[in-house]
Tab-separated table of C-alpha atoms and ligand atoms in Angstrom:
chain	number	residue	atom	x	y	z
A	70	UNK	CA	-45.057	174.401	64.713
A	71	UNK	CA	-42.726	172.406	62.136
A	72	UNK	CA	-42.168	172.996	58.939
A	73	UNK	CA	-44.023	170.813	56.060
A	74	UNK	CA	-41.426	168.398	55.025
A	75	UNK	CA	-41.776	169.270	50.926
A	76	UNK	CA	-38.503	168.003	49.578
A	77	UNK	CA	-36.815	164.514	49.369
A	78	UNK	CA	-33.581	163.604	48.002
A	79	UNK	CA	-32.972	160.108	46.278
A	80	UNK	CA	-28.983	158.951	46.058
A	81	UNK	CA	-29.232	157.225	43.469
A	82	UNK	CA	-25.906	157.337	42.382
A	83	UNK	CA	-24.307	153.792	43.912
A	84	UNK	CA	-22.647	151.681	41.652
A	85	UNK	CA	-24.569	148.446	42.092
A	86	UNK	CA	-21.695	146.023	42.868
A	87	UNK	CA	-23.251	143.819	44.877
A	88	UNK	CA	-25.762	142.909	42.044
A	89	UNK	CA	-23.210	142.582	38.846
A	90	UNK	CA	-23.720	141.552	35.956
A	91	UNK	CA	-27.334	142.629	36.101
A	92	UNK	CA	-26.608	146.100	37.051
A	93	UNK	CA	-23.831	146.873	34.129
A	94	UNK	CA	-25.600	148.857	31.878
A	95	UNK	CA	-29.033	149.029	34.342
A	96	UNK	CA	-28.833	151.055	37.128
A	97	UNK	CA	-29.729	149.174	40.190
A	98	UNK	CA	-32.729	151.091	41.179
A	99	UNK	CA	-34.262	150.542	37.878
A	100	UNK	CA	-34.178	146.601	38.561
A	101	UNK	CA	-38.024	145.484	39.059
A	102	UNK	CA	-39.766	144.849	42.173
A	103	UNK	CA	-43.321	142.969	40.319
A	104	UNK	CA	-43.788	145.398	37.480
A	105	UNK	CA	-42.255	148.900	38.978
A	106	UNK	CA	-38.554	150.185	39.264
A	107	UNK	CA	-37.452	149.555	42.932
A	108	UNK	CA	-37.219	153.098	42.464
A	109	UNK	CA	-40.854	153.832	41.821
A	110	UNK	CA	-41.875	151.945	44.596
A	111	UNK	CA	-39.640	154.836	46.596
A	112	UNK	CA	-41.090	157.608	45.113
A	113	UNK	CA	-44.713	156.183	45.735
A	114	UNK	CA	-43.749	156.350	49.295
A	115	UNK	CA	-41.990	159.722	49.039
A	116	UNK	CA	-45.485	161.112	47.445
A	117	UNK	CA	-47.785	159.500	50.096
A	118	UNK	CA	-46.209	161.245	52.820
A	119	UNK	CA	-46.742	164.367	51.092
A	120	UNK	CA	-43.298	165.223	48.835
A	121	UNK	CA	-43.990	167.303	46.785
A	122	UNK	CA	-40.414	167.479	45.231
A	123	UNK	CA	-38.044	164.707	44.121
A	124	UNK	CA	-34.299	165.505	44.009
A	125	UNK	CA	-32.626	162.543	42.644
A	126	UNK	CA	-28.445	162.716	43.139
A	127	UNK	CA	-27.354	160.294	40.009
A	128	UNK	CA	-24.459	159.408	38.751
A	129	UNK	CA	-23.052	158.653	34.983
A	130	UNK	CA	-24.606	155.991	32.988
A	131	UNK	CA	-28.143	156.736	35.059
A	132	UNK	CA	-29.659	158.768	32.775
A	133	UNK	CA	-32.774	156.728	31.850
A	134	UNK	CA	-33.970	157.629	35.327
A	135	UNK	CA	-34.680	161.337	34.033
A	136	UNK	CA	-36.676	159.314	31.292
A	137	UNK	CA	-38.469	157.138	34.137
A	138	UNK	CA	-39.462	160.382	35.851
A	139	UNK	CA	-40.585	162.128	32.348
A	140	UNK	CA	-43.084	161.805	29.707
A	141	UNK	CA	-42.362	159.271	26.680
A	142	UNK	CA	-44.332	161.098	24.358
A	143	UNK	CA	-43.863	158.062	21.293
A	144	UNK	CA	-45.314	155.124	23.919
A	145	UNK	CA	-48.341	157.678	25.155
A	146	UNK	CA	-49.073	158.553	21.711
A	147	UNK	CA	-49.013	154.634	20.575
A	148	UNK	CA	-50.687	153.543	23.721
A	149	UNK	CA	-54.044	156.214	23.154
A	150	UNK	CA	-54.112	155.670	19.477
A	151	UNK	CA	-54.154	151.860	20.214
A	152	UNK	CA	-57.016	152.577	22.837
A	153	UNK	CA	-54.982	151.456	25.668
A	154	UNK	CA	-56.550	153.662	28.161
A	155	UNK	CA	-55.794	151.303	30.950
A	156	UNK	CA	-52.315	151.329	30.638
A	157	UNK	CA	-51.741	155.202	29.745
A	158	UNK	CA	-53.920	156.055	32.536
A	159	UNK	CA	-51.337	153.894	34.784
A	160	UNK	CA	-48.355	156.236	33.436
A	161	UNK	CA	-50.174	159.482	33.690
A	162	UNK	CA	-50.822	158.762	37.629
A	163	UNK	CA	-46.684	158.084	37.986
A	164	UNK	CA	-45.878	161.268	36.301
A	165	UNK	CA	-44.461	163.326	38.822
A	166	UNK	CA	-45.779	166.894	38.410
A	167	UNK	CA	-44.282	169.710	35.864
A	168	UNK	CA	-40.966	171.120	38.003
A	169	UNK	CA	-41.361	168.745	40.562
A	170	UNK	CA	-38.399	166.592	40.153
A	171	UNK	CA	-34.340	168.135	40.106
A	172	UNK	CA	-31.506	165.997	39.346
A	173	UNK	CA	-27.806	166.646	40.254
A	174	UNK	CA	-24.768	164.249	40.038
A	175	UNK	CA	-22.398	162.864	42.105
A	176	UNK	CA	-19.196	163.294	40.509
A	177	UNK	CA	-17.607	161.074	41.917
A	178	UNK	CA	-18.419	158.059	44.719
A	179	UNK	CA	-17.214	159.164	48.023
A	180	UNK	CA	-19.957	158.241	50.094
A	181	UNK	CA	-23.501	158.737	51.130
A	182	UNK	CA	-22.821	162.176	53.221
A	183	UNK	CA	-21.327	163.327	50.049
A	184	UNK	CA	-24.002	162.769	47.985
A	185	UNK	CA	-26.273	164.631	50.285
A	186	UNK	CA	-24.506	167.188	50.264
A	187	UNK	CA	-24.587	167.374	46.179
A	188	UNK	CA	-28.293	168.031	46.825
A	189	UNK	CA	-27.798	171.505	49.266
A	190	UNK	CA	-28.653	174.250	46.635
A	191	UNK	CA	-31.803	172.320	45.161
A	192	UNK	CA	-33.096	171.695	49.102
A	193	UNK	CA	-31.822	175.308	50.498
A	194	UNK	CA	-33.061	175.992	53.796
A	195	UNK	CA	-35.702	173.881	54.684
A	196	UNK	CA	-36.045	170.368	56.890
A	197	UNK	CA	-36.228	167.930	54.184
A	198	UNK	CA	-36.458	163.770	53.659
A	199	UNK	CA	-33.699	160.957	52.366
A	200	UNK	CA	-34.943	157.902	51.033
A	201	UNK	CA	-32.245	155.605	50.807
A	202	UNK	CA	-33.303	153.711	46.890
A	203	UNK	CA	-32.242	150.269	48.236
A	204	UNK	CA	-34.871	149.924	50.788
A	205	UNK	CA	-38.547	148.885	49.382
A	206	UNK	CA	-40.743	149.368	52.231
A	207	UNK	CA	-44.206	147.967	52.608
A	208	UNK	CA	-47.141	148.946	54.874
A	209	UNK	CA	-47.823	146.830	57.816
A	210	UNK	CA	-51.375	147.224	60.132
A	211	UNK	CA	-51.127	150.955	60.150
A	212	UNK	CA	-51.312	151.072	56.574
A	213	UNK	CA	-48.590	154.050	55.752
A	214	UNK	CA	-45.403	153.139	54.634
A	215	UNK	CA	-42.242	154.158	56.701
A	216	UNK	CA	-41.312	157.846	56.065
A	217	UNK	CA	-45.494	158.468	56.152
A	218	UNK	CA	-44.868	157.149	59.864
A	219	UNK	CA	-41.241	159.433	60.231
A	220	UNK	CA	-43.127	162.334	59.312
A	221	UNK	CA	-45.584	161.599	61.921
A	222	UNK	CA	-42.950	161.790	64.147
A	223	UNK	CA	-41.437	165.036	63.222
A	224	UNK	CA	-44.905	166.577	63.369
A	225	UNK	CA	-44.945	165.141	66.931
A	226	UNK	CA	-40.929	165.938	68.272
A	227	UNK	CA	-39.216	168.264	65.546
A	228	UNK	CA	-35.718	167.940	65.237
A	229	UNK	CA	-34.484	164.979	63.173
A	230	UNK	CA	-35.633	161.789	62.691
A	231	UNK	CA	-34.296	158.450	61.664
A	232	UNK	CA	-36.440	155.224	60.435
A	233	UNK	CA	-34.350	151.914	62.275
A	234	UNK	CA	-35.020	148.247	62.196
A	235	UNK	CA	-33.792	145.542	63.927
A	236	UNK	CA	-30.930	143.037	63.048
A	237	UNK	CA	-29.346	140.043	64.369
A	238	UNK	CA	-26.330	141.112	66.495
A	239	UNK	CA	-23.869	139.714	63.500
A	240	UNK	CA	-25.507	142.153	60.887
A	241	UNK	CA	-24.889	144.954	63.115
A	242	UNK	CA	-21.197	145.763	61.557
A	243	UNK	CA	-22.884	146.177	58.452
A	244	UNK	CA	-24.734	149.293	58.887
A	245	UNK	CA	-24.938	152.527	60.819
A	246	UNK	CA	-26.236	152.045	64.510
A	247	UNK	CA	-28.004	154.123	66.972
A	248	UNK	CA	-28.041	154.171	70.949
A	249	UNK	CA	-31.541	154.451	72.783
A	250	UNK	CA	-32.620	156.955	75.177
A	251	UNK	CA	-36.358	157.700	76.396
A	252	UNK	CA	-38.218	154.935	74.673
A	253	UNK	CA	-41.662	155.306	74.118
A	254	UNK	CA	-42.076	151.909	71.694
A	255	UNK	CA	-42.844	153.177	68.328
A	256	UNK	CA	-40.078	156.385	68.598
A	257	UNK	CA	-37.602	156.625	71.191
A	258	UNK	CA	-34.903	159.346	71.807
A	259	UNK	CA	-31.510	158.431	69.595
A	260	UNK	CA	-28.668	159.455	72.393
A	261	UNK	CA	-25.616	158.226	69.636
A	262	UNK	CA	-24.862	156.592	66.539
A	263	UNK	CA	-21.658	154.814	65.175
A	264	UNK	CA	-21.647	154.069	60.705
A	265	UNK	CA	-20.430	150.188	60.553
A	266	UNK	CA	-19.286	149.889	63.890
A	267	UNK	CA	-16.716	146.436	64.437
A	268	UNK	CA	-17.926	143.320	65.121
A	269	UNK	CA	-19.647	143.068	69.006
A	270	UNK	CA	-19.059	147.153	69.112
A	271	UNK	CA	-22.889	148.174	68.315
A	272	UNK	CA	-24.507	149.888	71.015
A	273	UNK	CA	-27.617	148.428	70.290
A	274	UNK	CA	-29.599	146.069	67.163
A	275	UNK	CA	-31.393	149.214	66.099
A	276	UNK	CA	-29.658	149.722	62.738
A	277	UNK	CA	-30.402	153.008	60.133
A	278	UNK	CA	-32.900	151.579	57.809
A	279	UNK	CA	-32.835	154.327	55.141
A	280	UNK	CA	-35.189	156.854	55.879
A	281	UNK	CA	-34.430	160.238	57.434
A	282	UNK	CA	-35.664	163.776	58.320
A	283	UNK	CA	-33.004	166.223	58.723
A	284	UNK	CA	-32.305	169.882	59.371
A	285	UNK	CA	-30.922	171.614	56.535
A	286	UNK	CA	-28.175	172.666	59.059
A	287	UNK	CA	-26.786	169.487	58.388
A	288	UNK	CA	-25.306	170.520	54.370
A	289	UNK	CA	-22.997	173.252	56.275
A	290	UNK	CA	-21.697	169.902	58.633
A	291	UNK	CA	-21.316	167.782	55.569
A	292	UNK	CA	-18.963	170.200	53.550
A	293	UNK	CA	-15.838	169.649	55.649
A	294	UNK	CA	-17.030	166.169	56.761
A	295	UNK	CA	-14.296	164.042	57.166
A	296	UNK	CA	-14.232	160.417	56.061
A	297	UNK	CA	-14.703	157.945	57.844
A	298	UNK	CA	-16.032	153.971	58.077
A	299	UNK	CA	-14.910	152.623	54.414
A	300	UNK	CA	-13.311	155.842	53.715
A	301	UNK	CA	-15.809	157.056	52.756
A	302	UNK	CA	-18.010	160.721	53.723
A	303	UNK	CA	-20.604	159.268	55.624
A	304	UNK	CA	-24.163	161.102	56.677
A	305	UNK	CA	-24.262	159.044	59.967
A	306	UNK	CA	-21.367	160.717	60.790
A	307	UNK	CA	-22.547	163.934	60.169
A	308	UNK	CA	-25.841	163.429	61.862
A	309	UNK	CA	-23.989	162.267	65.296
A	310	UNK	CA	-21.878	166.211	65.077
A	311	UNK	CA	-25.607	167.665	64.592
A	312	UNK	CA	-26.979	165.771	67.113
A	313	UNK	CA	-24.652	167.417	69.518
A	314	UNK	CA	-26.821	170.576	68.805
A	315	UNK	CA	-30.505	169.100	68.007
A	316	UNK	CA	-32.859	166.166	68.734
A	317	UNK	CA	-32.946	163.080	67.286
A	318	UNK	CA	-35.567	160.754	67.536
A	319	UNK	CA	-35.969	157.084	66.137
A	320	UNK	CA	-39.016	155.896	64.460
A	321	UNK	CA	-39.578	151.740	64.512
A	322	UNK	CA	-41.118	151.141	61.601
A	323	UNK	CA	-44.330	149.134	61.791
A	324	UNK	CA	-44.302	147.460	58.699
A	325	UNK	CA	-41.329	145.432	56.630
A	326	UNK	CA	-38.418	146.243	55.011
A	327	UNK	CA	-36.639	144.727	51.949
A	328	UNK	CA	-32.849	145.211	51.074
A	329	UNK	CA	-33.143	145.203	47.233
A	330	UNK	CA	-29.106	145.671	47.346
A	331	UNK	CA	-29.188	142.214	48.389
A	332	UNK	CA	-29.882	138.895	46.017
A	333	UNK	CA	-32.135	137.509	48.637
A	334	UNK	CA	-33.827	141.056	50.015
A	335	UNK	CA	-34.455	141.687	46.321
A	336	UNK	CA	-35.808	138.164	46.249
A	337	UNK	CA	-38.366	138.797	49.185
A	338	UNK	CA	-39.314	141.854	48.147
A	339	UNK	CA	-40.633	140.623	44.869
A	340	UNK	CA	-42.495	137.099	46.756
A	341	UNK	CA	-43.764	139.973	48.816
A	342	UNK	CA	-45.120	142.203	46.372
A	343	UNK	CA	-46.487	139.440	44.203
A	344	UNK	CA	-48.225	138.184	47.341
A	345	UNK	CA	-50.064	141.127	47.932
A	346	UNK	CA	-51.163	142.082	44.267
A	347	UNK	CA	-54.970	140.540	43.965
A	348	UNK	CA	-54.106	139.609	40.009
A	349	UNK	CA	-51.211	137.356	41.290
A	350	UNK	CA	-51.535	136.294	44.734
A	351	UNK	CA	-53.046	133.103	43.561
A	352	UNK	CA	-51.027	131.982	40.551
A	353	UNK	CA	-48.054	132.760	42.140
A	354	UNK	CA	-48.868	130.996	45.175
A	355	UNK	CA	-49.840	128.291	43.213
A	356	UNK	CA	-46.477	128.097	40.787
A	357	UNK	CA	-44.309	128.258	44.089
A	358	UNK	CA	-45.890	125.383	45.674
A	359	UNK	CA	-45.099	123.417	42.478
A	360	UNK	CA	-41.598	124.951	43.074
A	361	UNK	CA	-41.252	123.794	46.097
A	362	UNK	CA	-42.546	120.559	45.562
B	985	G1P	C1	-26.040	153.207	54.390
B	985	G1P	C2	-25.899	154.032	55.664
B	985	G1P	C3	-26.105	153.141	56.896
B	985	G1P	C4	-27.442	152.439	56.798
B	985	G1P	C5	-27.537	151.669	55.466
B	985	G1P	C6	-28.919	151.071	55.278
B	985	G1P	O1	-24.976	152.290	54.313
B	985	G1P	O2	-24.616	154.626	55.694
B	985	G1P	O3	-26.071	153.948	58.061
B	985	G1P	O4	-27.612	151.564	57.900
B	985	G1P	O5	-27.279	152.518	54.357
B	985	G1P	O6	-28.936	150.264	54.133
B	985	G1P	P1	-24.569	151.536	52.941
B	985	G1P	O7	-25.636	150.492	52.715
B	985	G1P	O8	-24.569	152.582	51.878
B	985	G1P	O9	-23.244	150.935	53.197
């Protein structure tokens, strides 16, 4: 039997470079996909495959994500006494439970295995989920978002498991890569993994899409990690030293993927979203076309 995955941990501590000047004073997971924080979206997906509690590693100059995740008792108040039930309803359904969400900072930014491992004491010894903020995933035919479908997995193989999507061979250098074993189409065996690998290096076009289970045996690896692609402490390569002792086991994600990080990901993610909300599906399509002449 595995263990119920209960806990997922959020780095949400990046710096937002690659979308400046937007992201000076905003953090970058508080940018807008449609109406909610790319964040949100996240958490939405955290909470439909069963989190029950949100561990968010920020950073300075983040702080209005604790006010995302809390009550704002001066808009609820205005909201009811306006007779805005619609809308206060809407909030009340985000609002994670009482003692459900922890936040922790990273210090300082050396990297995503680093920031993990800011989040050991709050997760403790238990398998748990990271949802890498950047990604905005959206359900394809089998209608549950991608870690909904990682869980599945674990349930299925134990061990750790790691979401992956494919790239064009020149994106590969960008992002952490896995090698594939036993392949059974929608999960196949991970047999090695290489963070940012140079140009015509990657073992395969299966890249780490953002969305893990992991052993908590994986904090103790992380503590004297050393760094490595970018100089940085990455988790990739801490999962490839804990691999040498557990499973891993990829997870293809049917659905799509949007890198918010990205001008045009961020782009597509909001066309896509709009697309698929009833209220604006047809104005929207209706103002591109005029767009696009
Ligand atoms: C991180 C991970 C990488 C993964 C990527 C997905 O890289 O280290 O393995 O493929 O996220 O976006 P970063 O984007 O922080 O450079």
């Amino acid at each position: 039997m595995t263990k119920r995955i209960r806990k997922a941990v959020f780095p949400v501590a990046g710096l937002g470079t690659r979308f400046l000047p937007a992201t000076k004073s905003i953090p970058k997971e508080m940018l807008t996909v449609v109406d909610r924080p790319v964040l949100q979206h996240v958490v939405d997906e955290a909470k439909e495959a069963g989190i029950e509690h949100f561990v968010f590693v920020t950073g300075r100059g983040k702080a209005v994500i604790e006010d995302h995740f809390d009550m704002s008792y001066e808009l609820e108040d205005t909201l009811q006494k306006r007779g805005k039930k619609k809308e206060y309803d809407a909030l009340m359904a985000d609002l994670p439970a009482a003692g459900a969400t922890s936040f922790t900072r990273q210090q300082a930014p050396l990297g995503l295995g680093h920031a993990v491992w800011c989040a050991r004491d709050i997760v403790g010894d238990e398998p748990f989920a990271v949802l890498l903020p950047d990604m905005v995933t959206m359900a394809g035919a089998k209608k549950s978002r991608c870690l909904a479908q990682c869980v599945e997995a674990y349930d299925r193989y134990g061990g750790n498991i790691i979401a992956v999507e494919e790239v064009p061979p020149e994106e590969t250098h960008q992002y952490g890569v896995v090698s594939i074993g036993k392949d059974e189409g929608h999960t196949f065996e991970i047999t090695g993994m290489v963070e940012k690998p140079p140009k015509g290096t990657a073992p395969s076009t299966s890249i780490i899409s953002g969305r893990y289970i992991l052993g908590p045996e994986i904090f103790k690896i992380l503590e004297t990690q050393e760094r490595g692609a970018g100089g940085e402490i990455q988790l990739t390569d801490g999962m490839k030293s804990l691999a040498k002792n557990q499973g891993f086991h990829g997870v293809r994600f049917d659905g799509r993927t949007y890198d918010t990080g990205s001008k045009l990901g961020f782009l597509m993610a909001n066309a896509a979203f709009a697309l698929a909300s009833p209220e604006l599906a047809g104005p929207y399509k209706a103002e591109l076309k005029k767009l696009l002449g």
